PDB file of C-alpha atoms in Angstrom:
ATOM      1  CA  MET A   1     -27.225-204.552 -63.012  1.00 88.00           C
ATOM      2  CA  PRO A   2     -29.956-206.843 -61.527  1.00 91.00           C
ATOM      3  CA  GLN A   3     -31.646-205.535 -58.394  1.00 95.00           C
ATOM      4  CA  ASN A   4     -33.178-207.264 -55.357  1.00 97.00           C
ATOM      5  CA  TYR A   5     -36.747-206.292 -54.463  1.00 97.00           C
ATOM      6  CA  ALA A   6     -39.306-207.342 -51.876  1.00 97.00           C
ATOM      7  CA  TYR A   7     -43.072-207.210 -51.792  1.00 97.00           C
ATOM      8  CA  ILE A   8     -45.068-207.084 -48.548  1.00 95.00           C
ATOM      9  CA  ARG A   9     -48.829-207.138 -48.150  1.00 93.00           C
ATOM     10  CA  VAL A  10     -51.043-206.894 -45.084  1.00 90.00           C
ATOM     11  CA  SER A  11     -54.816-207.118 -45.423  1.00 84.00           C
ATOM     12  CA  THR A  12     -55.776-203.917 -43.585  1.00 80.00           C
ATOM     13  CA  LYS A  13     -54.230-200.607 -42.520  1.00 76.00           C
ATOM     14  CA  ASP A  14     -54.421-201.755 -38.884  1.00 74.00           C
ATOM     15  CA  GLN A  15     -52.218-204.810 -39.456  1.00 80.00           C
ATOM     16  CA  ASN A  16     -48.466-204.618 -38.916  1.00 85.00           C
ATOM     17  CA  GLU A  17     -45.949-205.554 -41.615  1.00 90.00           C
ATOM     18  CA  ARG A  18     -43.120-206.003 -39.056  1.00 90.00           C
ATOM     19  CA  ARG A  19     -43.177-209.820 -39.185  1.00 90.00           C
ATOM     20  CA  GLN A  20     -42.601-209.770 -42.941  1.00 93.00           C
ATOM     21  CA  LEU A  21     -39.875-207.122 -42.652  1.00 93.00           C
ATOM     22  CA  ILE A  22     -38.031-209.285 -40.076  1.00 93.00           C
ATOM     23  CA  ALA A  23     -38.203-212.289 -42.450  1.00 93.00           C
ATOM     24  CA  LEU A  24     -36.607-210.146 -45.198  1.00 94.00           C
ATOM     25  CA  LYS A  25     -33.747-208.820 -43.034  1.00 93.00           C
ATOM     26  CA  PRO A  26     -31.141-211.516 -43.905  1.00 94.00           C
ATOM     27  CA  TYR A  27     -31.425-210.622 -47.599  1.00 92.00           C
ATOM     28  CA  SER A  28     -30.173-207.014 -47.207  1.00 87.00           C
ATOM     29  CA  ILE A  29     -32.729-205.438 -49.548  1.00 95.00           C
ATOM     30  CA  LYS A  30     -32.512-201.663 -49.941  1.00 94.00           C
ATOM     31  CA  LYS A  31     -35.322-199.838 -48.174  1.00 94.00           C
ATOM     32  CA  GLN A  32     -36.425-198.110 -51.387  1.00 96.00           C
ATOM     33  CA  ASN A  33     -36.770-201.538 -53.039  1.00 97.00           C
ATOM     34  CA  ILE A  34     -39.331-202.801 -50.521  1.00 97.00           C
ATOM     35  CA  TYR A  35     -42.929-202.231 -51.656  1.00 97.00           C
ATOM     36  CA  ILE A  36     -45.747-202.464 -49.097  1.00 95.00           C
ATOM     37  CA  ASP A  37     -49.496-202.605 -49.714  1.00 94.00           C
ATOM     38  CA  LYS A  38     -52.066-202.471 -46.935  1.00 90.00           C
ATOM     39  CA  GLN A  39     -55.141-203.935 -48.558  1.00 86.00           C
ATOM     40  CA  SER A  40     -56.931-207.152 -49.429  1.00 82.00           C
ATOM     41  CA  GLY A  41     -55.260-209.718 -51.682  1.00 76.00           C
ATOM     42  CA  LYS A  42     -58.450-210.456 -53.628  1.00 78.00           C
ATOM     43  CA  ASP A  43     -56.967-208.874 -56.770  1.00 81.00           C
ATOM     44  CA  PHE A  44     -53.746-207.227 -57.982  1.00 87.00           C
ATOM     45  CA  ASP A  45     -55.107-203.697 -58.354  1.00 88.00           C
ATOM     46  CA  ARG A  46     -52.859-202.419 -55.558  1.00 92.00           C
ATOM     47  CA  PRO A  47     -50.827-199.182 -55.861  1.00 94.00           C
ATOM     48  CA  GLN A  48     -47.468-200.415 -54.533  1.00 95.00           C
ATOM     49  CA  TYR A  49     -47.637-203.704 -56.423  1.00 95.00           C
ATOM     50  CA  GLN A  50     -48.341-201.817 -59.659  1.00 95.00           C
ATOM     51  CA  LYS A  51     -45.359-199.502 -58.952  1.00 96.00           C
ATOM     52  CA  LEU A  52     -43.174-202.550 -58.351  1.00 96.00           C
ATOM     53  CA  LEU A  53     -44.235-204.108 -61.666  1.00 94.00           C
ATOM     54  CA  LYS A  54     -43.056-200.981 -63.504  1.00 95.00           C
ATOM     55  CA  LYS A  55     -39.665-201.112 -61.730  1.00 96.00           C
ATOM     56  CA  LEU A  56     -38.854-204.793 -62.315  1.00 96.00           C
ATOM     57  CA  LYS A  57     -36.410-205.646 -65.090  1.00 96.00           C
ATOM     58  CA  LYS A  58     -35.139-208.926 -66.520  1.00 94.00           C
ATOM     59  CA  ASP A  59     -32.929-210.899 -64.080  1.00 93.00           C
ATOM     60  CA  ASP A  60     -34.081-208.907 -61.028  1.00 96.00           C
ATOM     61  CA  LEU A  61     -34.924-210.934 -57.915  1.00 96.00           C
ATOM     62  CA  LEU A  62     -38.168-210.583 -55.943  1.00 97.00           C
ATOM     63  CA  TYR A  63     -38.591-211.839 -52.367  1.00 97.00           C
ATOM     64  CA  ILE A  64     -41.971-212.480 -50.735  1.00 95.00           C
ATOM     65  CA  LYS A  65     -42.512-214.095 -47.334  1.00 93.00           C
ATOM     66  CA  SER A  66     -45.328-216.452 -48.371  1.00 88.00           C
ATOM     67  CA  ILE A  67     -47.436-217.064 -51.460  1.00 84.00           C
ATOM     68  CA  ASP A  68     -50.602-215.619 -49.879  1.00 81.00           C
ATOM     69  CA  ARG A  69     -48.774-212.270 -49.443  1.00 87.00           C
ATOM     70  CA  LEU A  70     -48.650-212.092 -53.231  1.00 84.00           C
ATOM     71  CA  GLY A  71     -52.407-212.653 -53.462  1.00 80.00           C
ATOM     72  CA  ARG A  72     -55.368-214.844 -52.557  1.00 75.00           C
ATOM     73  CA  ASN A  73     -57.031-215.474 -55.890  1.00 76.00           C
ATOM     74  CA  TYR A  74     -55.816-218.812 -57.319  1.00 76.00           C
ATOM     75  CA  SER A  75     -56.053-217.994 -61.019  1.00 76.00           C
ATOM     76  CA  GLU A  76     -54.674-214.462 -60.594  1.00 82.00           C
ATOM     77  CA  ILE A  77     -51.633-215.661 -58.601  1.00 83.00           C
ATOM     78  CA  LEU A  78     -50.763-218.060 -61.417  1.00 82.00           C
ATOM     79  CA  GLU A  79     -51.216-215.318 -64.019  1.00 85.00           C
ATOM     80  CA  GLN A  80     -49.009-212.860 -62.077  1.00 88.00           C
ATOM     81  CA  TRP A  81     -46.366-215.556 -61.574  1.00 87.00           C
ATOM     82  CA  ARG A  82     -46.339-216.098 -65.349  1.00 86.00           C
ATOM     83  CA  ILE A  83     -46.031-212.336 -66.003  1.00 90.00           C
ATOM     84  CA  LEU A  84     -43.183-211.965 -63.491  1.00 91.00           C
ATOM     85  CA  THR A  85     -41.127-215.024 -64.433  1.00 87.00           C
ATOM     86  CA  LYS A  86     -41.877-215.464 -68.147  1.00 86.00           C
ATOM     87  CA  GLN A  87     -42.890-212.038 -69.455  1.00 90.00           C
ATOM     88  CA  ILE A  88     -40.619-209.767 -67.375  1.00 93.00           C
ATOM     89  CA  GLY A  89     -38.042-212.513 -66.760  1.00 90.00           C
ATOM     90  CA  ILE A  90     -37.327-212.078 -63.036  1.00 91.00           C
ATOM     91  CA  ASP A  91     -36.647-214.717 -60.387  1.00 91.00           C
ATOM     92  CA  ILE A  92     -38.897-215.119 -57.333  1.00 92.00           C
ATOM     93  CA  VAL A  93     -38.034-216.435 -53.879  1.00 93.00           C
ATOM     94  CA  VAL A  94     -40.893-217.412 -51.544  1.00 91.00           C
ATOM     95  CA  ILE A  95     -39.122-217.420 -48.162  1.00 93.00           C
ATOM     96  CA  ASP A  96     -41.538-219.796 -46.393  1.00 89.00           C
ATOM     97  CA  MET A  97     -41.411-222.313 -49.250  1.00 83.00           C
ATOM     98  CA  PRO A  98     -37.864-223.098 -50.500  1.00 82.00           C
ATOM     99  CA  LEU A  99     -39.274-225.144 -53.407  1.00 76.00           C
ATOM    100  CA  LEU A 100     -40.642-221.875 -54.788  1.00 80.00           C
ATOM    101  CA  ASP A 101     -37.252-220.406 -55.645  1.00 84.00           C
ATOM    102  CA  THR A 102     -37.046-219.982 -59.413  1.00 84.00           C
ATOM    103  CA  ARG A 103     -33.248-219.624 -59.291  1.00 83.00           C
ATOM    104  CA  ARG A 104     -33.047-223.355 -58.589  1.00 75.00           C
ATOM    105  CA  GLY A 105     -33.746-226.047 -61.141  1.00 65.00           C
ATOM    106  CA  LYS A 106     -33.842-223.963 -64.283  1.00 65.00           C
ATOM    107  CA  ASP A 107     -34.134-227.203 -66.233  1.00 59.00           C
ATOM    108  CA  LEU A 108     -37.488-228.613 -67.347  1.00 56.00           C
ATOM    109  CA  MET A 109     -37.923-230.798 -64.216  1.00 55.00           C
ATOM    110  CA  GLY A 110     -37.157-227.895 -61.845  1.00 54.00           C
ATOM    111  CA  THR A 111     -39.630-225.606 -63.629  1.00 62.00           C
ATOM    112  CA  PHE A 112     -42.239-228.381 -63.667  1.00 64.00           C
ATOM    113  CA  LEU A 113     -41.885-228.999 -59.896  1.00 64.00           C
ATOM    114  CA  SER A 114     -41.996-225.265 -59.136  1.00 67.00           C
ATOM    115  CA  ASP A 115     -45.183-224.861 -61.211  1.00 72.00           C
ATOM    116  CA  ILE A 116     -46.883-227.814 -59.467  1.00 75.00           C
ATOM    117  CA  VAL A 117     -45.994-226.513 -55.981  1.00 71.00           C
ATOM    118  CA  LEU A 118     -47.216-223.035 -56.922  1.00 71.00           C
ATOM    119  CA  GLN A 119     -50.541-224.374 -58.204  1.00 74.00           C
ATOM    120  CA  ILE A 120     -51.083-226.465 -55.059  1.00 75.00           C
ATOM    121  CA  LEU A 121     -50.221-223.575 -52.720  1.00 68.00           C
ATOM    122  CA  SER A 122     -52.358-221.101 -54.652  1.00 68.00           C
ATOM    123  CA  PHE A 123     -55.296-223.516 -54.526  1.00 71.00           C
ATOM    124  CA  VAL A 124     -54.824-224.138 -50.781  1.00 69.00           C
ATOM    125  CA  SER A 125     -54.591-220.383 -50.131  1.00 66.00           C
ATOM    126  CA  GLU A 126     -57.817-219.619 -52.006  1.00 67.00           C
ATOM    127  CA  ASN A 127     -59.574-222.660 -50.532  1.00 70.00           C
ATOM    128  CA  GLU A 128     -58.683-221.551 -46.990  1.00 67.00           C
ATOM    129  CA  ARG A 129     -60.091-218.092 -47.758  1.00 66.00           C
ATOM    130  CA  SER A 130     -63.382-219.678 -48.886  1.00 72.00           C
ATOM    131  CA  ASN A 131     -63.443-221.883 -45.764  1.00 68.00           C
ATOM    132  CA  ILE A 132     -62.919-218.871 -43.496  1.00 70.00           C
ATOM    133  CA  LYS A 133     -65.830-217.052 -45.161  1.00 74.00           C
ATOM    134  CA  GLN A 134     -68.033-220.131 -44.804  1.00 78.00           C
ATOM    135  CA  ARG A 135     -67.096-220.584 -41.133  1.00 75.00           C
ATOM    136  CA  GLN A 136     -67.840-216.905 -40.472  1.00 78.00           C
ATOM    137  CA  ALA A 137     -71.270-217.193 -42.150  1.00 77.00           C
ATOM    138  CA  GLU A 138     -72.069-220.381 -40.189  1.00 74.00           C
ATOM    139  CA  GLY A 139     -70.935-218.762 -36.922  1.00 77.00           C
ATOM    140  CA  ILE A 140     -73.096-215.681 -37.522  1.00 77.00           C
ATOM    141  CA  ALA A 141     -76.127-217.831 -38.429  1.00 76.00           C
ATOM    142  CA  ALA A 142     -75.653-219.960 -35.265  1.00 77.00           C
ATOM    143  CA  ALA A 143     -75.312-216.848 -33.090  1.00 76.00           C
ATOM    144  CA  LYS A 144     -78.442-215.278 -34.598  1.00 75.00           C
ATOM    145  CA  ALA A 145     -80.352-218.520 -33.981  1.00 76.00           C
ATOM    146  CA  LYS A 146     -79.401-218.181 -30.282  1.00 75.00           C
ATOM    147  CA  GLY A 147     -80.768-214.637 -30.270  1.00 72.00           C
ATOM    148  CA  ILE A 148     -77.391-212.880 -30.279  1.00 72.00           C
ATOM    149  CA  ARG A 149     -77.676-209.494 -31.963  1.00 69.00           C
ATOM    150  CA  PHE A 150     -74.897-207.898 -33.990  1.00 67.00           C
ATOM    151  CA  GLY A 151     -74.073-204.242 -34.396  1.00 67.00           C
ATOM    152  CA  ARG A 152     -74.416-201.415 -31.917  1.00 70.00           C
ATOM    153  CA  PRO A 153     -76.869-201.966 -29.058  1.00 69.00           C
ATOM    154  CA  PRO A 154     -80.069-199.909 -29.514  1.00 69.00           C
ATOM    155  CA  LYS A 155     -80.309-196.628 -27.611  1.00 76.00           C
ATOM    156  CA  PRO A 156     -82.566-196.754 -24.534  1.00 81.00           C
ATOM    157  CA  ILE A 157     -86.147-195.561 -25.013  1.00 84.00           C
ATOM    158  CA  PRO A 158     -86.424-191.917 -23.888  1.00 86.00           C
ATOM    159  CA  ASP A 159     -88.327-191.233 -20.643  1.00 86.00           C
ATOM    160  CA  ASN A 160     -91.077-189.330 -22.443  1.00 90.00           C
ATOM    161  CA  PHE A 161     -91.736-192.066 -25.025  1.00 89.00           C
ATOM    162  CA  TYR A 162     -94.925-193.460 -23.454  1.00 87.00           C
ATOM    163  CA  LEU A 163     -96.442-189.983 -23.007  1.00 91.00           C
ATOM    164  CA  VAL A 164     -95.558-188.996 -26.605  1.00 92.00           C
ATOM    165  CA  TYR A 165     -96.829-192.356 -27.864  1.00 91.00           C
ATOM    166  CA  ARG A 166    -100.248-191.745 -26.242  1.00 90.00           C
ATOM    167  CA  GLN A 167    -100.460-188.254 -27.752  1.00 92.00           C
ATOM    168  CA  TRP A 168     -99.521-189.643 -31.182  1.00 92.00           C
ATOM    169  CA  LYS A 169    -102.075-192.461 -30.786  1.00 90.00           C
ATOM    170  CA  LYS A 170    -104.803-189.891 -29.960  1.00 91.00           C
ATOM    171  CA  GLY A 171    -103.815-187.893 -33.020  1.00 91.00           C
ATOM    172  CA  THR A 172    -102.724-184.787 -31.163  1.00 90.00           C
ATOM    173  CA  LEU A 173     -99.186-185.247 -32.540  1.00 91.00           C
ATOM    174  CA  THR A 174     -98.088-186.251 -36.031  1.00 92.00           C
ATOM    175  CA  GLY A 175     -95.495-188.993 -36.453  1.00 91.00           C
ATOM    176  CA  SER A 176     -92.837-186.408 -37.306  1.00 92.00           C
ATOM    177  CA  GLN A 177     -93.713-184.303 -34.254  1.00 93.00           C
ATOM    178  CA  ALA A 178     -93.673-187.359 -31.987  1.00 92.00           C
ATOM    179  CA  ALA A 179     -90.295-188.476 -33.347  1.00 92.00           C
ATOM    180  CA  LYS A 180     -88.893-184.982 -32.783  1.00 93.00           C
ATOM    181  CA  GLU A 181     -90.216-184.925 -29.196  1.00 91.00           C
ATOM    182  CA  CYS A 182     -88.409-188.229 -28.560  1.00 90.00           C
ATOM    183  CA  GLY A 183     -85.221-187.006 -30.260  1.00 91.00           C
ATOM    184  CA  MET A 184     -85.167-189.737 -32.900  1.00 90.00           C
ATOM    185  CA  PRO A 185     -85.741-190.106 -36.647  1.00 91.00           C
ATOM    186  CA  LEU A 186     -89.299-190.896 -37.772  1.00 91.00           C
ATOM    187  CA  SER A 187     -88.270-194.390 -38.947  1.00 90.00           C
ATOM    188  CA  THR A 188     -86.839-195.149 -35.467  1.00 89.00           C
ATOM    189  CA  PHE A 189     -89.994-193.841 -33.792  1.00 91.00           C
ATOM    190  CA  ARG A 190     -92.151-196.118 -35.965  1.00 90.00           C
ATOM    191  CA  TYR A 191     -89.859-199.067 -35.200  1.00 88.00           C
ATOM    192  CA  ARG A 192     -90.069-198.347 -31.449  1.00 87.00           C
ATOM    193  CA  VAL A 193     -93.854-198.080 -31.655  1.00 90.00           C
ATOM    194  CA  ASN A 194     -94.037-201.382 -33.476  1.00 86.00           C
ATOM    195  CA  CYS A 195     -91.868-203.107 -30.808  1.00 83.00           C
ATOM    196  CA  PHE A 196     -93.857-201.435 -28.000  1.00 80.00           C
ATOM    197  CA  GLU A 197     -97.229-202.517 -29.401  1.00 81.00           C
ATOM    198  CA  LYS A 198     -96.056-206.115 -29.660  1.00 76.00           C
ATOM    199  CA  VAL A 199     -95.507-206.326 -25.913  1.00 68.00           C
ATOM    200  CA  ILE A 200     -98.561-204.450 -24.661  1.00 61.00           C
TER     201      ILE A 200
END
């Protein structure tokens, strides 16, 4: 007997899948038939998705909230759609996009329209991902140009740095000894010396 399944994906372990679970509630899908991955949609090498693929049988029905929950790579979404609908022979319902319901329009025109909508949405999804990356890169470059530094703020220079620096400069301490006196790695000591000598 055909079964109803659902697939949920959030991009990171910190994100909450609750919104997608709420969207699936009206469809009364058994808890054990809901598969959830918490990782990027850049490819389909995801443990729960792979488990779901092994479970699906011909005439089963798969619900997903939106096409980008399935994945974010344009060509791979199309390939997975083909595997699911043509190779395995299941139906798919994309809740946020009623046109992407393979139960409707099983005739040539219905399939044609569904394929066109899928291709457009997959392209838009991947294009938006590229735009986000570009905007992030531009934002970081603009911030760096304004002198904004990223990452953890550097630790304050220890109180004994100047004294140790003078001893190192005189040759009474090696670089390793000086770094140890300041409680920092040798590379950090050299970096601090370099910064210090630029301002004196």
